[in-house]
Amino acid sequence: MSENKSKHQQVIEALAVSDGPMSANELWEHLRSNPTLKSIGIATVYRSLKKGVEDGELVPVELESGSVRYESSGLQHHHHFLCSTCSRAYDVEGCVKNLEKLLPQGFEMTRHEILLYGLCADCKMAG
Amino acid sequence: MSENKSKHQQVIEALAVSDGPMSANELWEHLRSNPTLKSIGIATVYRSLKKGVEDGELVPVELESGSVRYESSGLQHHHHFLCSTCSRAYDVEGCVKNLEKLLPQGFEMTRHEILLYGLCADCKMAG
DNA sequence: CACGGAATGATAATCAATTATCATACACGG
DNA sequence: CCGTGTATGATAATTGATTATCATTCCGTG
């Protein structure tokens, strides 16, 4: 047995320690910055994401048109912040009350997502 | 001067009276159900949406990956409900308090979006 | 060490959304 | 009615994301 982690495991783990969901491409660029993964192919990233979702380890998160991001399943309830400058998505803790008040008559709500937009700390600092 | 509305005007007006934002394709199908617009082409819909945004009459709304919806600009602050069955987006009135509490240290929020998911009244009834 | 299956990388193929093209149909001023 | 410029519809082309393909590399086993 190899003592090294498979690429697949590394994809899953990268998302486990990330501070927000990532798209296939974001993840690819992120992973390649790691010396041991310099040569990872985008196909492997897509394959791992697909398998991760099938295995229930990952959850797809759709925050925008154009790309699907992924995060570890089993994170506690949280929401997201989308930086208008760097386009990164960050997890934000907590929630708010009284969302049911918004629900129109006759509608049934099964879940919700709160999206905050603006500048992340890094971009604000850099700005 | 023709007493008839141009296709462009009709696209803008359809969104003005809609109960939620629509994608180019949704709008196209919706408009074609109107006898006077049976033959409208999808290109005209895209052109009108583009021009509407340029003119400031419309605003693009991204609620999912895969498609951009549009709504009239100047609507009062509101949020959206996305039906998991029919995929339609509906406007929902109102908002909630304490969203700032969610903001991580050092981040700056310029706007927010609340998305409710579930069954719309029609689909719930039909279901 | 040879073999067979799984993992991987490069890249071609696919798919949906959107944009570009182009010939036609209109609308209006002369 | 004629010419000109805009609006429109059909459809080809483009784009970005994702998936499929295929040859190669890995790994553990016999």
mmCIF file of C-alpha atoms (C1' of nucleotides) in Angstrom:
data_model
loop_
_atom_site.group_PDB
_atom_site.id
_atom_site.type_symbol
_atom_site.label_atom_id
_atom_site.label_comp_id
_atom_site.label_asym_id
_atom_site.label_seq_id
_atom_site.Cartn_x
_atom_site.Cartn_y
_atom_site.Cartn_z
ATOM 1 C CA MET A 1 0.000 0.000 0.000
ATOM 2 C CA SER A 2 1.320 3.413 -0.910
ATOM 3 C CA GLU A 3 1.833 5.750 1.949
ATOM 4 C CA ASN A 4 0.954 8.610 -0.372
ATOM 5 C CA LYS A 5 -2.564 9.887 -0.694
ATOM 6 C CA SER A 6 -4.299 9.353 -3.996
ATOM 7 C CA LYS A 7 -5.123 12.419 -6.027
ATOM 8 C CA HIS A 8 -8.744 11.740 -5.316
ATOM 9 C CA GLN A 9 -8.161 11.870 -1.574
ATOM 10 C CA GLN A 10 -6.243 15.073 -1.935
ATOM 11 C CA VAL A 11 -9.084 16.666 -3.835
ATOM 12 C CA ILE A 12 -11.527 15.669 -1.126
ATOM 13 C CA GLU A 13 -9.212 16.860 1.610
ATOM 14 C CA ALA A 14 -8.494 20.163 -0.049
ATOM 15 C CA LEU A 15 -12.208 20.891 0.124
ATOM 16 C CA ALA A 16 -12.379 19.663 3.701
ATOM 17 C CA VAL A 17 -9.926 22.288 4.871
ATOM 18 C CA SER A 18 -11.031 25.061 2.523
ATOM 19 C CA ASP A 19 -12.709 28.147 3.924
ATOM 20 C CA GLY A 20 -15.337 28.016 1.195
ATOM 21 C CA PRO A 21 -16.682 25.973 -1.705
ATOM 22 C CA MET A 22 -14.579 25.807 -4.859
ATOM 23 C CA SER A 23 -15.300 25.184 -8.522
ATOM 24 C CA ALA A 24 -13.437 22.538 -10.494
ATOM 25 C CA ASN A 25 -11.212 25.172 -11.958
ATOM 26 C CA GLU A 26 -10.516 26.966 -8.698
ATOM 27 C CA LEU A 27 -9.674 23.672 -7.105
ATOM 28 C CA TRP A 28 -7.416 22.733 -9.995
ATOM 29 C CA GLU A 29 -5.416 25.933 -9.724
ATOM 30 C CA HIS A 30 -5.295 25.635 -5.973
ATOM 31 C CA LEU A 31 -4.031 22.055 -6.046
ATOM 32 C CA ARG A 32 -1.392 22.767 -8.631
ATOM 33 C CA SER A 33 0.186 25.285 -6.295
ATOM 34 C CA ASN A 34 1.085 22.315 -4.114
ATOM 35 C CA PRO A 35 4.461 20.900 -5.181
ATOM 36 C CA THR A 36 3.272 17.310 -4.883
ATOM 37 C CA LEU A 37 0.384 18.014 -7.225
ATOM 38 C CA LYS A 38 1.990 20.258 -9.805
ATOM 39 C CA SER A 39 0.950 17.957 -12.599
ATOM 40 C CA ILE A 40 -2.617 17.109 -11.643
ATOM 41 C CA GLY A 41 -4.950 17.197 -14.612
ATOM 42 C CA ILE A 42 -8.265 18.990 -14.731
ATOM 43 C CA ALA A 43 -9.889 15.693 -15.663
ATOM 44 C CA THR A 44 -8.821 14.183 -12.370
ATOM 45 C CA VAL A 45 -10.357 17.083 -10.526
ATOM 46 C CA TYR A 46 -13.674 16.614 -12.319
ATOM 47 C CA ARG A 47 -13.565 12.871 -11.746
ATOM 48 C CA SER A 48 -12.880 13.287 -8.061
ATOM 49 C CA LEU A 49 -15.608 15.835 -7.622
ATOM 50 C CA LYS A 50 -18.094 13.586 -9.355
ATOM 51 C CA LYS A 51 -17.097 10.602 -7.287
ATOM 52 C CA GLY A 52 -17.076 12.673 -4.106
ATOM 53 C CA VAL A 53 -20.662 13.673 -4.715
ATOM 54 C CA GLU A 54 -21.697 10.108 -5.551
ATOM 55 C CA ASP A 55 -20.032 8.884 -2.369
ATOM 56 C CA GLY A 56 -21.778 11.545 -0.344
ATOM 57 C CA GLU A 57 -18.560 13.223 0.733
ATOM 58 C CA LEU A 58 -19.156 16.364 -1.281
ATOM 59 C CA VAL A 59 -22.107 18.579 -2.031
ATOM 60 C CA PRO A 60 -22.508 20.797 -5.103
ATOM 61 C CA VAL A 61 -23.240 24.422 -4.360
ATOM 62 C CA GLU A 62 -24.666 26.720 -7.009
ATOM 63 C CA LEU A 63 -24.142 30.359 -6.185
ATOM 64 C CA GLU A 64 -23.890 31.910 -9.611
ATOM 65 C CA SER A 65 -24.587 31.129 -13.195
ATOM 66 C CA GLY A 66 -21.691 29.563 -14.999
ATOM 67 C CA SER A 67 -20.091 27.324 -12.434
ATOM 68 C CA VAL A 68 -20.843 24.830 -9.749
ATOM 69 C CA ARG A 69 -18.791 24.839 -6.598
ATOM 70 C CA TYR A 70 -18.320 21.960 -4.188
ATOM 71 C CA GLU A 71 -17.985 21.706 -0.444
ATOM 72 C CA SER A 72 -17.620 18.922 2.091
ATOM 73 C CA SER A 73 -20.896 17.393 3.117
ATOM 74 C CA GLY A 74 -21.675 17.390 6.783
ATOM 75 C CA LEU A 75 -20.601 20.933 7.445
ATOM 76 C CA GLN A 76 -22.901 22.531 9.926
ATOM 77 C CA HIS A 77 -25.552 24.908 8.643
ATOM 78 C CA HIS A 78 -23.892 27.930 7.119
ATOM 79 C CA HIS A 79 -24.131 30.391 4.262
ATOM 80 C CA HIS A 80 -21.826 32.050 1.766
ATOM 81 C CA PHE A 81 -20.082 35.253 0.921
ATOM 82 C CA LEU A 82 -19.090 35.981 -2.654
ATOM 83 C CA CYS A 83 -16.295 38.472 -3.235
ATOM 84 C CA SER A 84 -16.988 40.776 -6.164
ATOM 85 C CA THR A 85 -13.311 41.314 -6.735
ATOM 86 C CA CYS A 86 -11.634 37.920 -6.511
ATOM 87 C CA SER A 87 -14.839 35.922 -7.084
ATOM 88 C CA ARG A 88 -14.017 33.560 -4.263
ATOM 89 C CA ALA A 89 -16.784 32.082 -2.165
ATOM 90 C CA TYR A 90 -16.370 31.937 1.610
ATOM 91 C CA ASP A 91 -18.377 30.079 4.193
ATOM 92 C CA VAL A 92 -20.050 32.266 6.756
ATOM 93 C CA GLU A 93 -21.294 30.915 10.050
ATOM 94 C CA GLY A 94 -24.690 31.401 11.521
ATOM 95 C CA CYS A 95 -28.116 32.104 10.182
ATOM 96 C CA VAL A 96 -31.014 34.448 10.731
ATOM 97 C CA LYS A 97 -34.497 34.113 12.135
ATOM 98 C CA ASN A 98 -37.893 34.647 10.610
ATOM 99 C CA LEU A 99 -37.156 33.432 7.116
ATOM 100 C CA GLU A 100 -40.569 31.744 7.109
ATOM 101 C CA LYS A 101 -42.111 35.185 7.163
ATOM 102 C CA LEU A 102 -40.925 35.651 3.596
ATOM 103 C CA LEU A 103 -42.661 32.558 2.294
ATOM 104 C CA PRO A 104 -45.661 33.351 0.097
ATOM 105 C CA GLN A 105 -49.040 31.857 0.875
ATOM 106 C CA GLY A 106 -49.293 28.259 -0.300
ATOM 107 C CA PHE A 107 -45.570 27.769 -0.857
ATOM 108 C CA GLU A 108 -43.535 25.169 0.970
ATOM 109 C CA MET A 109 -39.895 25.798 1.872
ATOM 110 C CA THR A 110 -37.449 22.944 2.177
ATOM 111 C CA ARG A 111 -34.208 24.866 2.452
ATOM 112 C CA HIS A 112 -32.668 28.267 1.969
ATOM 113 C CA GLU A 113 -29.438 29.953 1.047
ATOM 114 C CA ILE A 114 -28.220 33.376 2.079
ATOM 115 C CA LEU A 115 -25.655 35.008 -0.131
ATOM 116 C CA LEU A 116 -23.669 38.017 0.940
ATOM 117 C CA TYR A 117 -21.820 40.015 -1.690
ATOM 118 C CA GLY A 118 -19.036 42.517 -1.324
ATOM 119 C CA LEU A 119 -15.323 42.587 -0.616
ATOM 120 C CA CYS A 120 -13.528 39.858 1.251
ATOM 121 C CA ALA A 121 -10.933 40.834 3.824
ATOM 122 C CA ASP A 122 -8.026 40.202 1.465
ATOM 123 C CA CYS A 123 -9.442 42.278 -1.377
ATOM 124 C CA LYS A 124 -10.564 45.019 0.982
ATOM 125 C CA MET A 125 -7.095 45.227 2.393
ATOM 126 C CA ALA A 126 -5.509 45.164 -1.054
ATOM 127 C CA GLY A 127 -8.064 47.601 -2.449
ATOM 128 C CA MET B 1 -46.040 55.478 -36.021
ATOM 129 C CA SER B 2 -47.345 52.019 -35.431
ATOM 130 C CA GLU B 3 -49.900 51.712 -32.710
ATOM 131 C CA ASN B 4 -48.502 48.289 -31.938
ATOM 132 C CA LYS B 5 -45.791 47.753 -29.409
ATOM 133 C CA SER B 6 -42.425 46.663 -30.696
ATOM 134 C CA LYS B 7 -41.250 43.209 -29.758
ATOM 135 C CA HIS B 8 -38.662 44.867 -27.590
ATOM 136 C CA GLN B 9 -41.272 46.745 -25.615
ATOM 137 C CA GLN B 10 -43.247 43.604 -25.161
ATOM 138 C CA VAL B 11 -40.244 41.779 -23.779
ATOM 139 C CA ILE B 12 -39.639 44.565 -21.272
ATOM 140 C CA GLU B 13 -43.298 44.695 -20.327
ATOM 141 C CA ALA B 14 -43.604 40.966 -19.895
ATOM 142 C CA LEU B 15 -40.911 41.187 -17.253
ATOM 143 C CA ALA B 16 -42.556 44.210 -15.686
ATOM 144 C CA VAL B 17 -45.722 42.260 -14.948
ATOM 145 C CA SER B 18 -44.080 38.932 -14.164
ATOM 146 C CA ASP B 19 -44.187 37.548 -10.647
ATOM 147 C CA GLY B 20 -40.521 36.657 -10.851
ATOM 148 C CA PRO B 21 -37.373 36.922 -12.948
ATOM 149 C CA MET B 22 -37.204 34.894 -16.148
ATOM 150 C CA SER B 23 -34.412 33.468 -18.269
ATOM 151 C CA ALA B 24 -34.207 34.134 -21.994
ATOM 152 C CA ASN B 25 -35.691 30.764 -22.704
ATOM 153 C CA GLU B 26 -38.489 31.024 -20.152
ATOM 154 C CA LEU B 27 -39.371 34.416 -21.503
ATOM 155 C CA TRP B 28 -39.338 33.133 -25.054
ATOM 156 C CA GLU B 29 -41.720 30.313 -24.270
ATOM 157 C CA HIS B 30 -43.899 32.628 -22.239
ATOM 158 C CA LEU B 31 -44.107 35.218 -24.997
ATOM 159 C CA ARG B 32 -44.901 32.696 -27.679
ATOM 160 C CA SER B 33 -47.997 31.676 -25.782
ATOM 161 C CA ASN B 34 -49.335 35.129 -26.631
ATOM 162 C CA PRO B 35 -51.129 35.028 -30.004
ATOM 163 C CA THR B 36 -49.618 38.321 -31.138
ATOM 164 C CA LEU B 37 -46.133 36.988 -30.490
ATOM 165 C CA LYS B 38 -46.413 33.431 -31.708
ATOM 166 C CA SER B 39 -43.503 33.896 -34.073
ATOM 167 C CA ILE B 40 -41.043 35.802 -31.927
ATOM 168 C CA GLY B 41 -37.515 34.498 -32.331
ATOM 169 C CA ILE B 42 -35.178 33.643 -29.495
ATOM 170 C CA ALA B 43 -32.657 36.092 -30.948
ATOM 171 C CA THR B 44 -35.073 38.943 -30.431
ATOM 172 C CA VAL B 45 -35.502 37.938 -26.828
ATOM 173 C CA TYR B 46 -31.747 37.932 -26.250
ATOM 174 C CA ARG B 47 -31.386 41.254 -28.050
ATOM 175 C CA SER B 48 -34.108 42.855 -26.000
ATOM 176 C CA LEU B 49 -32.719 41.565 -22.749
ATOM 177 C CA LYS B 50 -29.301 42.882 -23.609
ATOM 178 C CA LYS B 51 -30.643 46.255 -24.601
ATOM 179 C CA GLY B 52 -32.907 46.368 -21.557
ATOM 180 C CA VAL B 53 -29.919 45.917 -19.296
ATOM 181 C CA GLU B 54 -27.889 48.518 -21.192
ATOM 182 C CA ASP B 55 -30.763 50.961 -20.912
ATOM 183 C CA GLY B 56 -31.093 50.284 -17.213
ATOM 184 C CA GLU B 57 -34.610 48.924 -17.484
ATOM 185 C CA LEU B 58 -33.642 45.377 -16.602
ATOM 186 C CA VAL B 59 -31.344 43.744 -14.129
ATOM 187 C CA PRO B 60 -29.733 40.324 -14.505
ATOM 188 C CA VAL B 61 -30.328 37.961 -11.631
ATOM 189 C CA GLU B 62 -28.147 34.898 -11.120
ATOM 190 C CA LEU B 63 -29.778 32.336 -8.901
ATOM 191 C CA GLU B 64 -28.332 29.125 -10.246
ATOM 192 C CA SER B 65 -25.569 27.864 -12.408
ATOM 193 C CA GLY B 66 -26.539 27.547 -16.021
ATOM 194 C CA SER B 67 -28.794 30.479 -16.674
ATOM 195 C CA VAL B 68 -29.224 34.146 -16.032
ATOM 196 C CA ARG B 69 -32.658 35.498 -15.302
ATOM 197 C CA TYR B 70 -33.814 39.075 -15.723
ATOM 198 C CA GLU B 71 -36.171 41.318 -13.813
ATOM 199 C CA SER B 72 -37.325 44.902 -14.050
ATOM 200 C CA SER B 73 -34.990 47.346 -12.405
ATOM 201 C CA GLY B 74 -36.486 49.550 -9.766
ATOM 202 C CA LEU B 75 -38.455 46.856 -8.020
ATOM 203 C CA GLN B 76 -38.379 47.410 -4.323
ATOM 204 C CA HIS B 77 -36.044 45.309 -2.241
ATOM 205 C CA HIS B 78 -37.094 41.694 -2.420
ATOM 206 C CA HIS B 79 -35.764 38.167 -2.615
ATOM 207 C CA HIS B 80 -36.499 34.976 -4.523
ATOM 208 C CA PHE B 81 -38.053 31.567 -4.255
ATOM 209 C CA LEU B 82 -36.943 28.789 -6.568
ATOM 210 C CA CYS B 83 -39.340 25.915 -7.124
ATOM 211 C CA SER B 84 -37.571 22.563 -7.200
ATOM 212 C CA THR B 85 -40.286 21.096 -9.363
ATOM 213 C CA CYS B 86 -41.054 23.622 -12.073
ATOM 214 C CA SER B 87 -37.774 25.553 -11.710
ATOM 215 C CA ARG B 88 -39.584 28.860 -11.792
ATOM 216 C CA ALA B 89 -38.270 31.769 -9.773
ATOM 217 C CA TYR B 90 -40.726 33.913 -7.814
ATOM 218 C CA ASP B 91 -40.241 37.243 -6.140
ATOM 219 C CA VAL B 92 -40.824 37.238 -2.424
ATOM 220 C CA GLU B 93 -41.458 40.423 -0.497
ATOM 221 C CA GLY B 94 -39.690 41.506 2.612
ATOM 222 C CA CYS B 95 -36.346 40.871 4.172
ATOM 223 C CA VAL B 96 -34.845 39.870 7.471
ATOM 224 C CA LYS B 97 -32.819 41.608 10.146
ATOM 225 C CA ASN B 98 -29.344 41.004 11.458
ATOM 226 C CA LEU B 99 -27.694 39.917 8.253
ATOM 227 C CA GLU B 100 -24.644 41.946 9.269
ATOM 228 C CA LYS B 101 -24.129 39.497 12.099
ATOM 229 C CA LEU B 102 -23.119 36.906 9.549
ATOM 230 C CA LEU B 103 -20.365 39.017 8.050
ATOM 231 C CA PRO B 104 -16.880 37.762 8.880
ATOM 232 C CA GLN B 105 -14.347 40.089 10.442
ATOM 233 C CA GLY B 106 -12.758 42.375 7.886
ATOM 234 C CA PHE B 107 -15.291 41.723 5.142
ATOM 235 C CA GLU B 108 -17.443 44.420 3.622
ATOM 236 C CA MET B 109 -20.985 43.693 2.434
ATOM 237 C CA THR B 110 -22.532 45.670 -0.390
ATOM 238 C CA ARG B 111 -25.644 43.618 -1.010
ATOM 239 C CA HIS B 112 -27.251 40.290 -0.259
ATOM 240 C CA GLU B 113 -29.628 37.766 -1.737
ATOM 241 C CA ILE B 114 -31.874 35.360 0.091
ATOM 242 C CA LEU B 115 -32.978 32.302 -1.812
ATOM 243 C CA LEU B 116 -35.765 30.071 -0.627
ATOM 244 C CA TYR B 117 -36.128 26.632 -2.165
ATOM 245 C CA GLY B 118 -39.076 24.280 -2.154
ATOM 246 C CA LEU B 119 -42.431 23.863 -3.818
ATOM 247 C CA CYS B 120 -44.373 26.751 -5.255
ATOM 248 C CA ALA B 121 -48.108 26.885 -4.652
ATOM 249 C CA ASP B 122 -48.933 25.496 -8.090
ATOM 250 C CA CYS B 123 -46.616 22.524 -7.822
ATOM 251 C CA LYS B 124 -47.607 21.849 -4.241
ATOM 252 C CA MET B 125 -51.244 21.783 -5.266
ATOM 253 C CA ALA B 126 -50.500 19.581 -8.274
ATOM 254 C CA GLY B 127 -48.115 17.378 -6.326
ATOM 255 C "C1'" DC C 1 9.468 -9.748 -13.309
ATOM 256 C "C1'" DA C 2 4.856 -10.207 -16.025
ATOM 257 C "C1'" DC C 3 -0.193 -9.240 -15.756
ATOM 258 C "C1'" DG C 4 -4.617 -6.944 -14.878
ATOM 259 C "C1'" DG C 5 -7.160 -3.449 -13.109
ATOM 260 C "C1'" DA C 6 -7.463 1.258 -11.336
ATOM 261 C "C1'" DA C 7 -5.775 6.032 -11.607
ATOM 262 C "C1'" DT C 8 -4.158 9.709 -14.292
ATOM 263 C "C1'" DG C 9 -3.228 13.390 -17.918
ATOM 264 C "C1'" DA C 10 -3.945 15.267 -22.389
ATOM 265 C "C1'" DT C 11 -7.190 16.403 -25.236
ATOM 266 C "C1'" DA C 12 -11.187 15.617 -28.275
ATOM 267 C "C1'" DA C 13 -16.138 15.639 -28.025
ATOM 268 C "C1'" DT C 14 -20.397 17.264 -26.184
ATOM 269 C "C1'" DC C 15 -23.772 20.356 -24.360
ATOM 270 C "C1'" DA C 16 -26.299 24.411 -23.172
ATOM 271 C "C1'" DA C 17 -26.279 29.192 -23.279
ATOM 272 C "C1'" DT C 18 -25.358 33.128 -25.767
ATOM 273 C "C1'" DT C 19 -23.797 35.901 -29.638
ATOM 274 C "C1'" DA C 20 -22.967 36.835 -34.488
ATOM 275 C "C1'" DT C 21 -24.461 36.762 -39.165
ATOM 276 C "C1'" DC C 22 -27.294 37.598 -42.846
ATOM 277 C "C1'" DA C 23 -31.206 37.953 -45.671
ATOM 278 C "C1'" DT C 24 -35.873 39.536 -45.215
ATOM 279 C "C1'" DA C 25 -39.636 42.331 -43.510
ATOM 280 C "C1'" DC C 26 -41.035 46.757 -41.738
ATOM 281 C "C1'" DA C 27 -41.694 51.655 -40.875
ATOM 282 C "C1'" DC C 28 -41.208 56.090 -42.149
ATOM 283 C "C1'" DG C 29 -39.513 60.303 -44.661
ATOM 284 C "C1'" DG C 30 -39.236 61.971 -48.982
ATOM 285 C "C1'" DC D 1 -44.325 54.384 -54.545
ATOM 286 C "C1'" DC D 2 -38.969 54.480 -53.396
ATOM 287 C "C1'" DG D 3 -34.999 54.428 -50.640
ATOM 288 C "C1'" DT D 4 -32.921 53.878 -46.214
ATOM 289 C "C1'" DG D 5 -32.197 52.383 -41.852
ATOM 290 C "C1'" DT D 6 -33.987 49.479 -38.048
ATOM 291 C "C1'" DA D 7 -36.203 45.280 -36.334
ATOM 292 C "C1'" DT D 8 -36.756 40.566 -36.759
ATOM 293 C "C1'" DG D 9 -36.231 35.410 -37.413
ATOM 294 C "C1'" DA D 10 -33.540 31.498 -38.676
ATOM 295 C "C1'" DT D 11 -29.582 29.585 -37.877
ATOM 296 C "C1'" DA D 12 -24.492 29.203 -37.802
ATOM 297 C "C1'" DA D 13 -20.683 30.192 -34.801
ATOM 298 C "C1'" DT D 14 -18.709 30.806 -30.404
ATOM 299 C "C1'" DT D 15 -17.910 30.137 -25.632
ATOM 300 C "C1'" DG D 16 -17.193 28.023 -21.214
ATOM 301 C "C1'" DA D 17 -18.100 24.107 -18.555
ATOM 302 C "C1'" DT D 18 -18.186 19.350 -18.313
ATOM 303 C "C1'" DT D 19 -17.693 14.633 -19.948
ATOM 304 C "C1'" DA D 20 -15.728 10.984 -22.828
ATOM 305 C "C1'" DT D 21 -11.826 8.772 -24.824
ATOM 306 C "C1'" DC D 22 -7.594 6.666 -24.942
ATOM 307 C "C1'" DA D 23 -2.948 5.760 -24.241
ATOM 308 C "C1'" DT D 24 0.114 5.732 -20.329
ATOM 309 C "C1'" DT D 25 1.468 5.148 -15.694
ATOM 310 C "C1'" DC D 26 0.922 2.980 -11.225
ATOM 311 C "C1'" DC D 27 0.378 -0.698 -7.928
ATOM 312 C "C1'" DG D 28 -0.215 -4.709 -5.901
ATOM 313 C "C1'" DT D 29 -0.406 -9.802 -6.883
ATOM 314 C "C1'" DG D 30 0.932 -14.204 -8.565
#
